[in-house]
GROMACS .gro file of C-alpha atoms in nm:
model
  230
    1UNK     CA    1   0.000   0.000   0.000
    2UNK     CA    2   0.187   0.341  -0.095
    3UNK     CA    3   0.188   0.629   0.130
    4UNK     CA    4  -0.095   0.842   0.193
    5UNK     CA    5  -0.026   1.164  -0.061
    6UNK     CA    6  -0.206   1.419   0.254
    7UNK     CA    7  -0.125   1.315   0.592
    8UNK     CA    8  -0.415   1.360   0.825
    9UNK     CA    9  -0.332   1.541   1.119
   10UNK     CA   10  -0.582   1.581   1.464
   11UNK     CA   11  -0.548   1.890   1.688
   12UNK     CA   12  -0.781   1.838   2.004
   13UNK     CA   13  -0.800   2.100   2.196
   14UNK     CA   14  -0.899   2.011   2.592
   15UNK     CA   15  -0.885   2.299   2.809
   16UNK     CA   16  -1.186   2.315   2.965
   17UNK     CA   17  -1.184   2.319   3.394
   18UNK     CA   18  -1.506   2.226   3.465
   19UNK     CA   19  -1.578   2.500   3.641
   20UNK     CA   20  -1.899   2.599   3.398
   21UNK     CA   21  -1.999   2.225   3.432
   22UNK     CA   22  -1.995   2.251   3.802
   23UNK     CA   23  -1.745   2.003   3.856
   24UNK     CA   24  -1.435   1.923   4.052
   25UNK     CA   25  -1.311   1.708   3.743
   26UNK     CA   26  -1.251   1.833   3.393
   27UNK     CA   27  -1.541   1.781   3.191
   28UNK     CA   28  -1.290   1.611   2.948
   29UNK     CA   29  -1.204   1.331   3.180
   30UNK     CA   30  -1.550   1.239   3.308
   31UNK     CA   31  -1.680   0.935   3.275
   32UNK     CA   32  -1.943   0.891   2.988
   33UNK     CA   33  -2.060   0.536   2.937
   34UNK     CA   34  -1.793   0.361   3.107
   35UNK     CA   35  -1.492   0.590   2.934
   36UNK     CA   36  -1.356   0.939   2.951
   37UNK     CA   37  -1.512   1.196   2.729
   38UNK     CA   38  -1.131   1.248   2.610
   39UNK     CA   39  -1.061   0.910   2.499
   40UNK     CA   40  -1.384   0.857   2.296
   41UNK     CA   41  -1.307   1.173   2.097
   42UNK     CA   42  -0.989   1.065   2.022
   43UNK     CA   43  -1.051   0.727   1.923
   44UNK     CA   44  -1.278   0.872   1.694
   45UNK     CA   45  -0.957   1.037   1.481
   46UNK     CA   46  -0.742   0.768   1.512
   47UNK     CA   47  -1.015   0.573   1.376
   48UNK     CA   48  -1.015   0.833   1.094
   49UNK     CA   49  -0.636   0.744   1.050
   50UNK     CA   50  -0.520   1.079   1.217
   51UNK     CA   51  -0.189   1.140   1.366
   52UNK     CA   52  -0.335   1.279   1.736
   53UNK     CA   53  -0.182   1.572   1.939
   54UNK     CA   54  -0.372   1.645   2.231
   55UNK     CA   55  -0.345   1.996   2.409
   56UNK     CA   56  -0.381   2.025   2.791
   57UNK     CA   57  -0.310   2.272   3.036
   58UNK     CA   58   0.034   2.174   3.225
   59UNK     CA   59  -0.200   2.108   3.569
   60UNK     CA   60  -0.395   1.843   3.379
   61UNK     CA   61  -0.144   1.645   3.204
   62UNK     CA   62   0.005   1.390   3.514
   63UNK     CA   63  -0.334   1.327   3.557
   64UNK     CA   64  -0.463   1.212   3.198
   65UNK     CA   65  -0.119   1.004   3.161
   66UNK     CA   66  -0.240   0.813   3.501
   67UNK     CA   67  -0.584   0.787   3.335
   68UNK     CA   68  -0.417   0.687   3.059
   69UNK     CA   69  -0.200   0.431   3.232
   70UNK     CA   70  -0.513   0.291   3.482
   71UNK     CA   71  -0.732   0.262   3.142
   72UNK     CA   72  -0.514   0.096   2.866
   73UNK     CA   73  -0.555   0.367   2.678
   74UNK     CA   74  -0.416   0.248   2.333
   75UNK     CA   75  -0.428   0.478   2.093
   76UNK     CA   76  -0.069   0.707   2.059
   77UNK     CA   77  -0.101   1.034   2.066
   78UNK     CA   78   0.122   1.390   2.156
   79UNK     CA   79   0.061   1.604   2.419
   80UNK     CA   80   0.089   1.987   2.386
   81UNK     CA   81   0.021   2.225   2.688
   82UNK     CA   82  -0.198   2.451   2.653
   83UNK     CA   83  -0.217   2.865   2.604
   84UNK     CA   84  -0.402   3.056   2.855
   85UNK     CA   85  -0.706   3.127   2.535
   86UNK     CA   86  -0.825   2.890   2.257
   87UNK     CA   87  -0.588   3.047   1.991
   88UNK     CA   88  -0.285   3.007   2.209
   89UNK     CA   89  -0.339   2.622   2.262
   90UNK     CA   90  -0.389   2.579   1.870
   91UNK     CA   91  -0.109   2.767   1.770
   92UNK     CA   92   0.071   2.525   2.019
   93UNK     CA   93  -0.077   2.219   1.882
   94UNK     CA   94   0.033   2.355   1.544
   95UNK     CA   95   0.388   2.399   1.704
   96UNK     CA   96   0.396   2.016   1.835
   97UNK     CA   97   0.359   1.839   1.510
   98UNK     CA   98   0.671   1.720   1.371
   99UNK     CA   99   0.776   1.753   0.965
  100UNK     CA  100   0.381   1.906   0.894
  101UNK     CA  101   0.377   1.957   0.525
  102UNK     CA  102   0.190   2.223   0.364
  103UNK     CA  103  -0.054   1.983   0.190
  104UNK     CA  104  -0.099   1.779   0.495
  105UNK     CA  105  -0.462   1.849   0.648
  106UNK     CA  106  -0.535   1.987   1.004
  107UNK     CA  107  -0.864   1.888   1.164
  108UNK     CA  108  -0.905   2.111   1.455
  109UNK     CA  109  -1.176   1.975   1.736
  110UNK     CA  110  -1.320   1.986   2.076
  111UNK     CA  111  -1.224   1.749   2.313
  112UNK     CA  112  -1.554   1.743   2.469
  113UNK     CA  113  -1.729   1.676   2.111
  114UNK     CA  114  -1.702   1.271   2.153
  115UNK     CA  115  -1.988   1.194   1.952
  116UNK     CA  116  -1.865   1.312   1.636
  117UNK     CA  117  -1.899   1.072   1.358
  118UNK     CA  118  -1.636   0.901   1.157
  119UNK     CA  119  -1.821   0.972   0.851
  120UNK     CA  120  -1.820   1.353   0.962
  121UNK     CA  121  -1.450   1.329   1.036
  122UNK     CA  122  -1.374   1.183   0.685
  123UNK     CA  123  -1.625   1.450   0.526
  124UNK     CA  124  -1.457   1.747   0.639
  125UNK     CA  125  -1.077   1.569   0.572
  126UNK     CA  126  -1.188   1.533   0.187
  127UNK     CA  127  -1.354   1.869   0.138
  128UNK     CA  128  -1.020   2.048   0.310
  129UNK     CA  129  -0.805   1.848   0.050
  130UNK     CA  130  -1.019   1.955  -0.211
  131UNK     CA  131  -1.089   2.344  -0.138
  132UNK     CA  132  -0.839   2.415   0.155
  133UNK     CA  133  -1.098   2.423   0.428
  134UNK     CA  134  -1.397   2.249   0.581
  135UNK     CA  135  -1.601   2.417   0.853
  136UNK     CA  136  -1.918   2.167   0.966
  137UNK     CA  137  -2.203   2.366   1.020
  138UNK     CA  138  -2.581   2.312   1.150
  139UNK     CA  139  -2.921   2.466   1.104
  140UNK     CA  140  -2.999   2.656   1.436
  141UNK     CA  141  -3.313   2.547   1.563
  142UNK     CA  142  -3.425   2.824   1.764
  143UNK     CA  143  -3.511   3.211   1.655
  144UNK     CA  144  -3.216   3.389   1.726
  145UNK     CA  145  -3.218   3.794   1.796
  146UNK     CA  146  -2.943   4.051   1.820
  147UNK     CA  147  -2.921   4.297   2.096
  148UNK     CA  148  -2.786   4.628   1.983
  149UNK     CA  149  -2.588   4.825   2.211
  150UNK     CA  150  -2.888   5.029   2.343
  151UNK     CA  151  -3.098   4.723   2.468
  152UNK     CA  152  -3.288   4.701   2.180
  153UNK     CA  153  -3.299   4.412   1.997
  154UNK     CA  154  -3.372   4.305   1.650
  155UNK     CA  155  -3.494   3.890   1.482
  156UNK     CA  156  -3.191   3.768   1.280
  157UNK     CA  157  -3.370   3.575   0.982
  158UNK     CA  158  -3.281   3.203   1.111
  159UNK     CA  159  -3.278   3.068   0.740
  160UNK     CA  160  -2.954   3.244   0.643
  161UNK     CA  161  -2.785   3.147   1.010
  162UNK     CA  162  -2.576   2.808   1.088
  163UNK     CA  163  -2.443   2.729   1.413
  164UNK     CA  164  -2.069   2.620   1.387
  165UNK     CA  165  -1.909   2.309   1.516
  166UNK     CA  166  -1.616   2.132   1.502
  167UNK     CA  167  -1.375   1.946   1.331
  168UNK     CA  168  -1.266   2.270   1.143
  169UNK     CA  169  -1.028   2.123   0.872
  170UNK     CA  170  -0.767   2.291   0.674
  171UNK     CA  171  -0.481   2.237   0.472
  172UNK     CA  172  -0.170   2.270   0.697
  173UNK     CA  173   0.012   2.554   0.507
  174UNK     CA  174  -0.315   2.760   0.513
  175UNK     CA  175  -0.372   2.719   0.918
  176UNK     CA  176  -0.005   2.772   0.983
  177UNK     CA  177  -0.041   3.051   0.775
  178UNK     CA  178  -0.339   3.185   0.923
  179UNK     CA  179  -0.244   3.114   1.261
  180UNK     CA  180   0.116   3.291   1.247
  181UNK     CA  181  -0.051   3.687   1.387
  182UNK     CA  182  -0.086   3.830   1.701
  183UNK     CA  183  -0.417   3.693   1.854
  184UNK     CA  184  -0.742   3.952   1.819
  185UNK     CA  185  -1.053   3.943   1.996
  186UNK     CA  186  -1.228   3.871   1.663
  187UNK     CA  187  -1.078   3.519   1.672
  188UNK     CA  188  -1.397   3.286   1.830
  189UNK     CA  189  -1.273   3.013   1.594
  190UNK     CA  190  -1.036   2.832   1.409
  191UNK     CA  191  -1.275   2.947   1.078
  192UNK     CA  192  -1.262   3.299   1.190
  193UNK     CA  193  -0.874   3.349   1.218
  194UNK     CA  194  -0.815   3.154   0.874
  195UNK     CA  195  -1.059   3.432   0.717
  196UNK     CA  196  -0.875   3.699   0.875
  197UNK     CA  197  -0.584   3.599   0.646
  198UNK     CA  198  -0.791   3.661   0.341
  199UNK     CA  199  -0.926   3.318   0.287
  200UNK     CA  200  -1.286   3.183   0.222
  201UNK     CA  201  -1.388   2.915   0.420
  202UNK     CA  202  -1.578   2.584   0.325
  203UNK     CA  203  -1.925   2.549   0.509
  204UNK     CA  204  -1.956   2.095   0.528
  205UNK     CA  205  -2.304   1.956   0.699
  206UNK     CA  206  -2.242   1.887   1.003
  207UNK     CA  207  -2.465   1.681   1.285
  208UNK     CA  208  -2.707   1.737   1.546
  209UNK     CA  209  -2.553   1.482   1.714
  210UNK     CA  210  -2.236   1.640   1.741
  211UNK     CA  211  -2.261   1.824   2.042
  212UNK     CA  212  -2.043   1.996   2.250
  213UNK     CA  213  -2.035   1.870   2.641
  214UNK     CA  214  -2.069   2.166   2.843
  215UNK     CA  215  -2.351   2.087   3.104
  216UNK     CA  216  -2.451   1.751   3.324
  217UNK     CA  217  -2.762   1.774   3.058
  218UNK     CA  218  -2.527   1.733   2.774
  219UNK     CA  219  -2.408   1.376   2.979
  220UNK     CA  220  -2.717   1.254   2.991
  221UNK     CA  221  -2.792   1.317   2.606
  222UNK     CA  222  -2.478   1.210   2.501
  223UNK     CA  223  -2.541   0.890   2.734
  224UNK     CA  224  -2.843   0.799   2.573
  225UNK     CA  225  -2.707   0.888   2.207
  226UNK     CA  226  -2.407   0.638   2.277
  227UNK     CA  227  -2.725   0.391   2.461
  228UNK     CA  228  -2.948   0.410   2.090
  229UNK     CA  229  -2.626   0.363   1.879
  230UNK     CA  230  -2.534   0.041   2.089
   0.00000   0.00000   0.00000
């Protein structure tokens, strides 16, 4: 079998302290069906056949290599530590991969997104190869308004709105690229500092499955998701 022409890279970014979740523990390392939230999103890109580097804050990283170590985790994968914002711990992850080519692709995803689906995964991998970028997006489901700065507030028209998830894929040489700039508050996403560079970005279907875990009532969901797929 030859070699792979664009080596598929995963960035997950785990930085989360549990603190919105209401939780001692990491919302990352909590238990969800009988495994971490971390390891289930990472199995999911090494499943995809993605080389795995794994970004932690320094304070959490003894204690995922013990969970690691109790567990059997199998799956090989990098650890980078962590910035003290979101753009700081990608640019790091960038940082940690080792001879990253510029056709290579970068899949950039929550670690507390374990429900993401390996066809989703390979979707947004395929579309980056082909157009640079792959950003899966969902229809929002509820209406949506703006407040203006005076407490007023207007209806956004839901039809032309998507609500953004991840993995946001890209070609390597565009992210390190994009990502090589002094951070800006305008950067909520991975999508959002590649278009500050001057690039379009690639809107992919994404799932309604694919949520992010950021409350106990995300566990349960994602509990009985995992339950039905069983």
């Amino acid at each position: 079998m030859g070699e792979i022409e664009n080596k598929r890279y995963a960035i997950i970014v785990a930085g989360g302290s549990g603190k919105r979740f209401g939780s001692e523990m990491p919302k990352q390392f909590l238990n969800l069906d009988g495994k971490a939230v971390l390891m289930r999103t990472i199995e999911k890109f090494d499943e995809a056949g993605a080389t795995i580097v794994v970004v932690l804050p320094a304070e959490h990283q003894e204690m995922w290599m013990a969970m690691c170590k109790d567990s059997n985790f199998p799956v090989t994968h990098t650890i980078a530590t962590g910035g003290k914002t979101r753009f700081e711990s990608v640019k790091n992850g960038i940082a940690a991969i080792e001879g990253l080519a510029d056709n290579d692709l970068v899949a950039v995803h929550d670690g507390v997104r374990p429900l993401v689906s390996i066809e989703l995964i390979n979707r947004c991998y395929e579309t980056a190869q082909a157009t640079g970028s792959a950003i899966p997006v969902i229809n929002p489901n509820d209406s949506i308004r703006q407040v203006m700065d005076d407490g007023t507030s207007q209806q956004l028209l839901r039809s032309s709105l998507r609500a953004v998830q991840t993995p946001q894929t890209f070609r390597a040489e565009l992210l390190k690229g994009a990502y090589d700039v002094e951070e800006s508050p305008l950067f909520t996403d991975d999508a959002s500092v590649v278009e500050s560079a001057g690039h379009q970005v690639t809107l992919v279907g994404g799932e309604a499955s694919n949520i992010k875990i950021t409350t106990p009532i995300d566990m349960i969901v994602a509990t009985e998701i995992i339950n039905q797929n069983h």
